[in-house]
Amino acid sequence: MNRPQRLREAFTGGRGAHWHATDALVRGLALGVGLVVVGGLLHRVELVLIGAPLLVSTLLALTAPVGGTPGVEVRGLSRTGEVGAATSAVVVDPGRGAELLAIRLPAAGEGIGPVHLLAAGPREIEVVLRRGAWGEGVDLRPDHLVAGPDALLVHGPVTAPERGRVILPPVEALPAGLLPARAVGLVGAHRSRRPGDSVELRDIRLFQPGDRLRRVDWRVSLRSGAMAGSPAGANLHVREHHAEADADVVLALDTRLDVGAELGEWSAAVRDATVRRGGSLDLAVRAAASLAAGYLRQGDRVGLADLGRPQLGVRPGAGRRQLLRLRNQLVVCARSAGWAQRLVLRPEQVPHGALVVVLSTFLDADAVELAVHAARRGNVVLAVDVLPSPLRADRDSPWGGAAAAVVGLEHEVRLEAMRRHGVAVVAWGAPIADVLRQARGARRVAR
C-alpha cells in the first residue's frame, strides 16, 4: 500500500485531532516481526528476506520525530461578497516532522471541494471561491490531516468550521424613473411645490419686501413698467423657482410565493439554494436592489418593507451604507420567505408623499388590495410584476394548458384592476419613467 492510499484511509478513519498510529504501522510491525520469526523457526530464508525490509523500513520511519500541533487558518475571507469569483488564503502550519498534507479545498466549481494531497510544509495556499447565485452559503471548509513519514503516524482528520459569505443581490444599472414631488425639505433632486432655490422656474410675480435683488427679472420689470407708463423701479418683478426636495421610496417586497415559469414545478421545494433560480422571488430581490441603487444614487431616501414579515423592514435612509444595509436585509427576507396569513404595510412604514413600489407576482387579491389601499392614502404606487413570463403549462397533466390560461387571465384582470384605481403597473424590465409620469398626470386630473 503506497503512501497516498494510506493517507486516504487515515483521512476517513474518523480519529481525533491528535497524533496517532495508523493501521499501516500496526500491519508493518506485526507482519515484519511475524515473517522474521516464522522464517527463523522454519529456516525459510525467503520469509526472512520479505519480513526484514518491511520491519526495518517501519522502524526507520518511526525514528523521524513528529510533533507539534498542526493548524490551518483562513485569511482574507469577508463576510459579504458579490456574485462571481473571489480569492482567499489558507495558511497551513503542519507541525514538526510532517511529510504529507491532505486538505479539502474548493475546486473549479462551487462548494467546499475535494481533498487535495500536498507536500507538507509551512505555506499559504491561495484559493478561488466562486458563487454564481446570491444568498447565504458555505464557501470553504478546510478539513485537513497531516501525516508523518510513510503515513505511519497522522494528526487528524480535523473537521474545520465552515466559512461562508453572504452574497449580496446584484445591482443592475438602470434609470430609476420620474419620482413624485414631495413638499418636505429644501434640498434634493426632485421638484417640490413650495418655492425655493432650484433652477426650474415656478412663477414671475411682483416684488415683495424681503425678496432678494438678485431674483429681480429686469427684462420683465422694464417691459411691464414701460407698458404701464410708470418710472423704472416702480414695477419690479422677481423670478420664483421651485424648491428641490428629496423623495422617500419604500420598496414593499412580497415574499410569500416563489414560483418559476414552469407551472408543474410550483409545488416543488427548492433545494440547496436560498430561492428558486430565475423565479419570482429572485427577480423581486434583484429588482429591489437595482431600484434602491438607482434612487439612492439620486440622493433619495429608500426603505424596505417585507409585506409578510413587517419586523424585517428597514427604515428609509440615504447613502452607500443604506444600500449595503438594504442588500443584506433582502437576503434575510429571502431566507425567511414563506407563506404569511396576511400582507401588512403599516402607515408608519410609509412616510407621507413617499413612492411605494410593490414587488409581487399578484397571483391573489391580497397584494392588489394592499397596492390600491396605499394609493388611496395619497401615495404614488408603482406595482412591479415579477411573475416570470411566459408561463409554461404542465405537460404531465391533461389540464395543464387550461390551468395556465386561467392563471394568466386572472393575473391580467388583477393588473387591470390596479390600473383603474390609479396604480402604475409595469413588468420588471420595462421602462418605468413613462408609467410613473402617466400615474402622476392621472392623479392631477383626478384632483
Coordinates of C-alpha atoms in Angstrom, one line a residue:
M1 CA 0.0 0.0 0.0
N2 CA 1.5 3.3 -1.1
R3 CA 1.5 6.5 1.0
P4 CA -1.4 8.3 -0.8
Q5 CA -3.6 5.2 -0.2
R6 CA -2.6 5.1 3.5
L7 CA -3.3 8.8 3.8
R8 CA -6.8 8.5 2.3
E9 CA -7.5 5.6 4.6
A10 CA -6.4 7.6 7.6
F11 CA -8.4 10.6 6.5
T12 CA -11.6 8.5 6.5
G13 CA -10.8 6.7 9.7
G14 CA -12.6 9.2 12.0
R15 CA -9.8 9.8 14.5
G16 CA -9.5 12.9 16.6
A17 CA -7.2 15.9 16.4
H18 CA -4.0 14.3 17.8
W19 CA -1.1 12.3 16.6
H20 CA -1.9 8.6 16.5
A21 CA -0.7 5.4 14.7
T22 CA -2.4 4.2 11.6
D23 CA -3.3 0.7 10.7
A24 CA -0.3 0.7 8.3
L25 CA 2.1 1.0 11.3
V26 CA 0.4 -1.9 13.1
R27 CA 0.4 -4.1 10.0
G28 CA 4.1 -3.2 9.2
L29 CA 5.3 -4.1 12.7
A30 CA 3.1 -7.2 13.1
L31 CA 3.8 -8.6 9.6
G32 CA 7.5 -7.8 9.7
V33 CA 8.1 -9.4 13.1
G34 CA 5.9 -12.3 12.2
L35 CA 7.7 -13.1 8.9
V36 CA 11.1 -12.8 10.5
V37 CA 10.1 -15.1 13.5
V38 CA 8.4 -17.6 11.3
G39 CA 11.2 -17.7 8.8
G40 CA 13.8 -18.2 11.6
L41 CA 11.8 -21.0 13.2
L42 CA 11.1 -22.8 9.9
H43 CA 14.5 -22.0 8.5
R44 CA 12.9 -20.3 5.5
V45 CA 15.2 -17.6 4.2
E46 CA 12.6 -16.2 1.7
L47 CA 10.3 -15.3 4.6
V48 CA 13.1 -13.5 6.4
L49 CA 14.0 -11.6 3.3
I50 CA 10.4 -10.4 2.9
G51 CA 9.8 -9.5 6.5
A52 CA 13.1 -7.9 7.4
P53 CA 12.9 -5.0 4.9
L54 CA 9.3 -4.3 6.0
L55 CA 10.3 -4.3 9.7
V56 CA 13.4 -2.1 9.1
S57 CA 11.5 0.4 7.0
T58 CA 8.8 0.7 9.6
L59 CA 11.3 1.2 12.4
L60 CA 13.3 3.8 10.4
A61 CA 10.0 5.7 9.7
L62 CA 9.3 5.8 13.4
T63 CA 12.7 7.3 14.2
A64 CA 11.8 10.5 12.4
P65 CA 10.5 12.9 15.1
V66 CA 7.0 14.2 14.6
G67 CA 5.1 16.5 16.9
G68 CA 3.6 19.9 17.4
T69 CA 0.0 20.8 16.8
P70 CA -0.7 21.4 13.1
G71 CA -3.1 24.2 12.3
V72 CA -5.0 25.7 9.4
E73 CA -6.1 29.3 9.3
V74 CA -8.3 31.1 6.7
R75 CA -7.5 34.6 5.9
G76 CA -8.9 37.3 3.6
L77 CA -12.5 35.9 3.6
S78 CA -15.0 38.7 4.0
R79 CA -18.5 38.3 5.4
T80 CA -20.2 39.6 2.3
G81 CA -19.4 39.5 -1.3
E82 CA -20.6 39.9 -4.9
V83 CA -21.7 37.2 -7.4
G84 CA -18.6 35.8 -9.1
A85 CA -15.1 34.9 -8.1
A86 CA -13.2 35.9 -5.0
T87 CA -9.9 35.0 -3.5
S88 CA -8.9 33.9 -0.1
A89 CA -5.9 32.3 1.6
V90 CA -5.4 29.2 3.7
V91 CA -2.3 29.3 5.9
V92 CA -1.0 25.9 6.9
D93 CA 1.3 25.0 9.7
P94 CA 1.9 21.2 9.5
G95 CA 3.9 21.0 12.7
R96 CA 7.3 19.2 13.1
G97 CA 8.3 16.2 11.0
A98 CA 5.3 16.1 8.8
E99 CA 5.6 14.7 5.3
L100 CA 2.2 14.8 3.6
L101 CA -0.9 17.0 3.9
A102 CA -4.4 16.2 3.0
I103 CA -6.7 19.2 2.9
R104 CA -10.1 19.9 1.5
L105 CA -10.1 23.0 -0.9
P106 CA -12.6 24.4 -3.3
A107 CA -12.3 23.1 -6.9
A108 CA -13.3 24.9 -10.1
G109 CA -17.0 24.6 -9.3
E110 CA -19.0 25.8 -6.3
G111 CA -18.9 24.0 -3.0
I112 CA -16.3 23.1 -0.4
G113 CA -14.4 20.9 -2.9
P114 CA -12.5 17.6 -2.8
V115 CA -9.5 16.5 -0.8
H116 CA -6.1 17.5 -2.2
L117 CA -2.8 15.7 -1.3
L118 CA 0.2 18.1 -0.9
A119 CA 3.7 18.0 0.4
A120 CA 3.7 19.2 4.0
G121 CA 5.4 22.4 4.9
P122 CA 4.5 25.9 6.1
R123 CA 2.7 27.5 3.2
E124 CA 0.0 29.9 2.2
I125 CA -2.5 28.4 -0.3
E126 CA -4.5 30.8 -2.4
V127 CA -8.0 29.5 -3.2
V128 CA -10.5 30.9 -5.6
L129 CA -14.1 31.0 -4.4
R130 CA -16.9 31.1 -6.9
R131 CA -20.6 31.7 -6.3
G132 CA -23.0 32.0 -9.1
A133 CA -26.1 33.0 -7.1
W134 CA -26.8 35.5 -4.4
G135 CA -27.7 34.4 -0.9
E136 CA -26.1 32.6 2.0
G137 CA -23.8 29.6 1.5
V138 CA -20.6 27.8 2.6
D139 CA -17.6 28.7 0.6
L140 CA -14.8 26.9 2.4
R141 CA -14.3 24.1 5.0
P142 CA -10.6 23.3 5.2
D143 CA -10.8 19.8 6.7
H144 CA -7.2 18.6 7.0
L145 CA -5.0 15.7 8.0
V146 CA -1.2 15.7 8.5
A147 CA 0.9 12.6 8.1
G148 CA 4.4 11.8 9.2
P149 CA 6.9 9.6 7.2
D150 CA 5.2 6.8 5.2
A151 CA 1.9 7.9 6.8
L152 CA 2.5 5.7 9.8
L153 CA 1.7 8.5 12.2
V154 CA -1.0 11.0 11.4
H155 CA -2.7 14.0 13.1
G156 CA -6.4 14.2 12.5
P157 CA -8.5 14.2 10.5
V158 CA -9.8 17.5 11.7
T159 CA -13.2 18.8 10.6
A160 CA -12.7 22.5 10.3
P161 CA -15.5 25.0 10.9
E162 CA -17.5 26.1 7.8
R163 CA -16.6 29.5 6.5
G164 CA -19.3 31.2 4.4
R165 CA -20.3 34.5 2.9
V166 CA -23.5 36.4 2.2
I167 CA -23.5 37.1 -1.5
L168 CA -25.4 40.3 -2.0
P169 CA -28.1 40.6 -4.7
P170 CA -26.6 42.0 -7.9
V171 CA -27.3 45.7 -8.8
E172 CA -28.2 46.4 -12.4
A173 CA -27.5 49.9 -13.7
L174 CA -30.9 51.3 -14.8
P175 CA -32.7 54.6 -14.7
A176 CA -34.9 54.9 -11.7
G177 CA -37.5 57.0 -13.5
L178 CA -39.6 60.0 -12.6
L179 CA -40.2 60.4 -8.8
P180 CA -43.2 62.1 -7.2
A181 CA -42.9 65.6 -5.8
R182 CA -42.6 65.9 -2.0
A183 CA -43.3 69.1 -0.1
V184 CA -40.9 68.4 2.8
G185 CA -37.3 69.5 2.7
L186 CA -35.5 72.1 0.7
V187 CA -32.6 70.1 -0.7
G188 CA -32.8 67.2 -3.2
A189 CA -33.1 66.2 -6.8
H190 CA -36.8 66.4 -7.4
R191 CA -39.2 69.4 -7.7
S192 CA -41.4 70.4 -4.8
R193 CA -44.5 72.6 -4.8
R194 CA -43.1 75.2 -2.5
P195 CA -40.8 78.0 -3.7
G196 CA -37.1 77.6 -3.3
D197 CA -33.7 78.0 -5.0
S198 CA -33.7 75.4 -7.7
V199 CA -33.1 76.2 -11.4
E200 CA -36.7 75.4 -12.5
L201 CA -38.9 78.4 -12.9
R202 CA -42.1 78.4 -10.9
D203 CA -43.6 81.9 -11.4
I204 CA -42.9 85.6 -12.1
R205 CA -44.6 87.9 -9.6
L206 CA -44.4 91.4 -8.2
F207 CA -41.5 92.3 -5.9
Q208 CA -42.4 92.0 -2.2
P209 CA -40.5 93.1 0.9
G210 CA -37.9 90.5 1.8
D211 CA -37.2 89.4 -1.8
R212 CA -33.5 89.4 -2.9
L213 CA -32.4 91.8 -5.6
R214 CA -30.6 89.0 -7.5
R215 CA -34.0 87.5 -8.2
V216 CA -35.3 90.6 -10.0
D217 CA -36.1 89.9 -13.6
W218 CA -35.1 93.3 -15.1
R219 CA -36.3 92.5 -18.6
V220 CA -39.8 91.8 -17.4
S221 CA -39.7 94.7 -15.0
L222 CA -38.7 97.2 -17.6
R223 CA -41.2 95.9 -20.1
S224 CA -44.1 96.0 -17.7
G225 CA -43.1 99.4 -16.4
A226 CA -42.9 100.8 -19.9
M227 CA -46.3 99.4 -20.8
A228 CA -47.8 100.9 -17.6
G229 CA -46.1 104.2 -18.1
S230 CA -44.5 104.1 -14.6
P231 CA -40.9 105.0 -13.9
A232 CA -38.3 102.3 -13.8
G233 CA -38.2 100.5 -10.5
A234 CA -41.8 101.2 -9.6
N235 CA -43.0 97.9 -11.1
L236 CA -40.3 95.3 -10.2
H237 CA -40.9 91.7 -10.9
V238 CA -39.0 88.7 -9.4
R239 CA -38.5 85.2 -10.7
E240 CA -39.7 82.5 -8.3
H241 CA -38.3 79.0 -8.6
H242 CA -39.4 75.6 -7.3
A243 CA -37.7 74.1 -4.3
E244 CA -35.8 70.9 -4.7
A245 CA -36.9 68.2 -2.3
D246 CA -35.7 64.6 -1.6
A247 CA -38.1 61.8 -2.3
D248 CA -38.9 58.9 0.0
V249 CA -39.1 55.5 -1.6
V250 CA -40.5 52.4 0.1
L251 CA -39.8 49.0 -1.6
A252 CA -42.6 46.7 -0.5
L253 CA -41.5 43.1 -1.1
D254 CA -44.0 40.2 -1.3
T255 CA -42.0 37.2 -0.1
R256 CA -44.9 34.7 0.3
L257 CA -44.5 33.0 -3.1
D258 CA -41.5 31.9 -5.1
V259 CA -42.7 30.5 -8.4
G260 CA -41.0 29.9 -11.8
A261 CA -42.1 29.8 -15.4
E262 CA -43.0 26.1 -15.2
L263 CA -46.4 25.6 -13.6
G264 CA -45.7 22.0 -12.9
E265 CA -42.8 23.0 -10.5
W266 CA -44.7 25.5 -8.4
S267 CA -45.3 22.9 -5.7
A268 CA -41.7 21.5 -5.7
A269 CA -39.4 22.6 -2.9
V270 CA -36.2 24.5 -3.6
R271 CA -33.1 22.5 -2.6
D272 CA -29.5 23.7 -1.9
A273 CA -30.4 27.4 -2.7
T274 CA -32.0 30.4 -0.9
V275 CA -34.5 31.0 -3.7
R276 CA -35.5 29.4 -7.0
R277 CA -33.0 30.4 -9.7
G278 CA -34.8 32.7 -12.1
G279 CA -38.0 32.5 -10.1
S280 CA -40.3 35.3 -9.0
L281 CA -38.6 35.9 -5.6
D282 CA -35.2 36.0 -7.3
L283 CA -36.5 38.6 -9.8
A284 CA -38.1 40.6 -7.0
V285 CA -34.9 40.8 -4.9
R286 CA -32.8 41.7 -7.9
A287 CA -35.3 44.4 -8.9
A288 CA -35.5 45.8 -5.4
A289 CA -31.6 46.0 -5.2
S290 CA -31.4 47.7 -8.6
L291 CA -34.2 50.2 -7.8
A292 CA -32.6 51.0 -4.4
A293 CA -29.3 51.7 -6.0
G294 CA -30.8 53.9 -8.6
Y295 CA -32.8 56.0 -6.2
L296 CA -30.0 56.3 -3.7
R297 CA -27.7 57.4 -6.4
Q298 CA -30.1 60.4 -6.9
G299 CA -29.9 61.3 -3.3
D300 CA -33.2 60.0 -2.2
R301 CA -34.2 58.0 0.9
V302 CA -35.0 54.4 0.4
G303 CA -36.6 52.0 2.8
L304 CA -37.7 48.3 2.7
A305 CA -40.9 46.7 3.9
D306 CA -41.4 42.9 4.0
L307 CA -45.1 42.6 3.4
G308 CA -45.3 39.1 5.0
R309 CA -43.0 39.9 8.0
P310 CA -43.1 43.6 9.0
Q311 CA -40.4 43.1 11.6
L312 CA -37.8 42.6 8.8
G313 CA -38.3 46.1 7.3
V314 CA -35.6 48.8 7.1
R315 CA -36.4 52.5 7.7
P316 CA -35.8 54.9 4.9
G317 CA -32.3 56.2 4.7
A318 CA -29.7 57.6 2.2
G319 CA -26.1 56.9 1.2
R320 CA -24.0 54.0 0.3
R321 CA -24.3 52.4 3.7
Q322 CA -28.1 52.3 3.3
L323 CA -27.6 50.4 0.0
L324 CA -25.4 47.9 1.8
R325 CA -28.0 47.6 4.6
L326 CA -30.8 47.1 2.1
R327 CA -29.0 44.4 0.1
N328 CA -28.1 42.5 3.3
Q329 CA -31.7 42.7 4.5
L330 CA -33.0 41.5 1.2
V331 CA -31.0 38.3 1.7
V332 CA -32.6 38.0 5.2
C333 CA -36.1 38.5 3.8
A334 CA -35.5 35.8 1.2
R335 CA -34.1 33.4 3.8
S336 CA -37.2 33.9 5.9
A337 CA -39.6 33.8 2.9
G338 CA -42.7 31.7 3.2
W339 CA -46.4 31.9 3.3
A340 CA -48.0 34.6 5.6
Q341 CA -51.6 34.8 6.7
R342 CA -52.0 38.4 5.5
L343 CA -49.9 41.2 4.0
V344 CA -49.1 44.1 6.2
L345 CA -47.9 47.6 5.2
R346 CA -48.2 49.8 8.3
P347 CA -48.7 53.6 8.0
E348 CA -45.6 54.3 10.0
Q349 CA -43.5 52.4 7.4
V350 CA -44.6 54.7 4.6
P351 CA -43.7 58.5 5.0
H352 CA -46.3 60.9 3.7
G353 CA -45.9 61.5 0.0
A354 CA -43.5 58.6 -0.5
L355 CA -43.4 56.5 -3.6
V356 CA -44.4 52.9 -2.8
V357 CA -43.0 50.2 -5.1
V358 CA -44.9 46.9 -4.6
L359 CA -42.9 43.9 -6.0
S360 CA -45.2 40.9 -6.2
T361 CA -46.5 38.2 -8.5
F362 CA -50.1 39.4 -7.9
L363 CA -51.4 35.9 -8.0
D364 CA -54.0 36.7 -5.4
A365 CA -56.2 39.6 -4.4
D366 CA -54.2 40.5 -1.2
A367 CA -51.3 42.2 -3.0
V368 CA -53.8 44.0 -5.2
E369 CA -55.8 45.3 -2.3
L370 CA -52.7 46.5 -0.5
A371 CA -51.4 48.4 -3.5
V372 CA -54.9 50.1 -4.0
H373 CA -55.1 50.9 -0.3
A374 CA -51.7 52.6 -0.4
A375 CA -52.8 54.6 -3.4
R376 CA -55.9 55.8 -1.6
R377 CA -53.8 57.0 1.3
G378 CA -52.3 59.6 -1.1
N379 CA -49.1 57.8 -2.2
V380 CA -48.0 57.2 -5.7
V381 CA -47.8 53.4 -6.0
L382 CA -45.8 51.5 -8.6
A383 CA -46.7 47.8 -8.9
V384 CA -43.8 45.8 -10.4
D385 CA -45.0 42.5 -11.7
V386 CA -42.2 39.9 -11.2
L387 CA -44.2 36.9 -12.4
P388 CA -42.0 35.0 -14.9
S389 CA -43.3 35.3 -18.4
P390 CA -44.4 33.5 -20.4
L391 CA -45.8 30.8 -18.2
R392 CA -45.3 27.2 -19.4
A393 CA -48.1 24.6 -18.8
D394 CA -47.6 21.4 -17.1
R395 CA -47.1 18.7 -19.8
D396 CA -47.7 15.8 -17.4
S397 CA -51.3 17.0 -16.7
P398 CA -54.1 16.9 -19.3
W399 CA -55.4 20.1 -17.9
G400 CA -52.0 21.9 -17.9
G401 CA -52.9 24.2 -20.8
A402 CA -56.2 25.2 -19.4
A403 CA -54.8 25.8 -16.0
A404 CA -52.0 28.1 -17.5
A405 CA -54.6 30.0 -19.5
V406 CA -56.8 30.6 -16.4
V407 CA -53.8 31.7 -14.3
G408 CA -52.7 34.1 -17.0
L409 CA -56.2 35.6 -17.4
E410 CA -56.8 36.1 -13.7
H411 CA -53.4 37.7 -13.4
E412 CA -54.1 40.2 -16.2
V413 CA -57.5 41.0 -14.6
R414 CA -55.8 41.9 -11.3
L415 CA -53.3 44.1 -13.1
E416 CA -56.0 45.9 -14.9
A417 CA -58.0 46.4 -11.7
M418 CA -54.9 48.2 -10.2
R419 CA -54.6 50.4 -13.2
R420 CA -58.2 51.5 -12.8
H421 CA -57.6 52.5 -9.2
G422 CA -54.6 54.8 -10.2
V423 CA -51.8 52.3 -9.5
A424 CA -49.0 52.4 -12.1
V425 CA -48.3 48.8 -13.3
V426 CA -45.2 47.7 -15.0
A427 CA -43.5 44.4 -15.6
W428 CA -39.9 44.1 -14.4
G429 CA -37.6 45.0 -17.3
A430 CA -40.0 47.5 -18.9
P431 CA -39.3 51.3 -18.8
I432 CA -40.6 52.8 -15.5
A433 CA -40.3 56.6 -16.2
D434 CA -43.3 56.8 -18.6
V435 CA -45.5 54.7 -16.4
L436 CA -44.8 56.9 -13.3
R437 CA -45.3 60.1 -15.4
Q438 CA -48.7 58.9 -16.5
A439 CA -49.7 58.0 -13.0
R440 CA -48.8 61.5 -11.8
G441 CA -50.8 63.0 -14.6
A442 CA -53.8 60.9 -13.8
R443 CA -53.6 61.9 -10.1
R444 CA -53.5 65.6 -11.0
V445 CA -56.6 65.2 -13.3
A446 CA -58.4 63.4 -10.5
R447 CA -57.6 66.1 -8.0

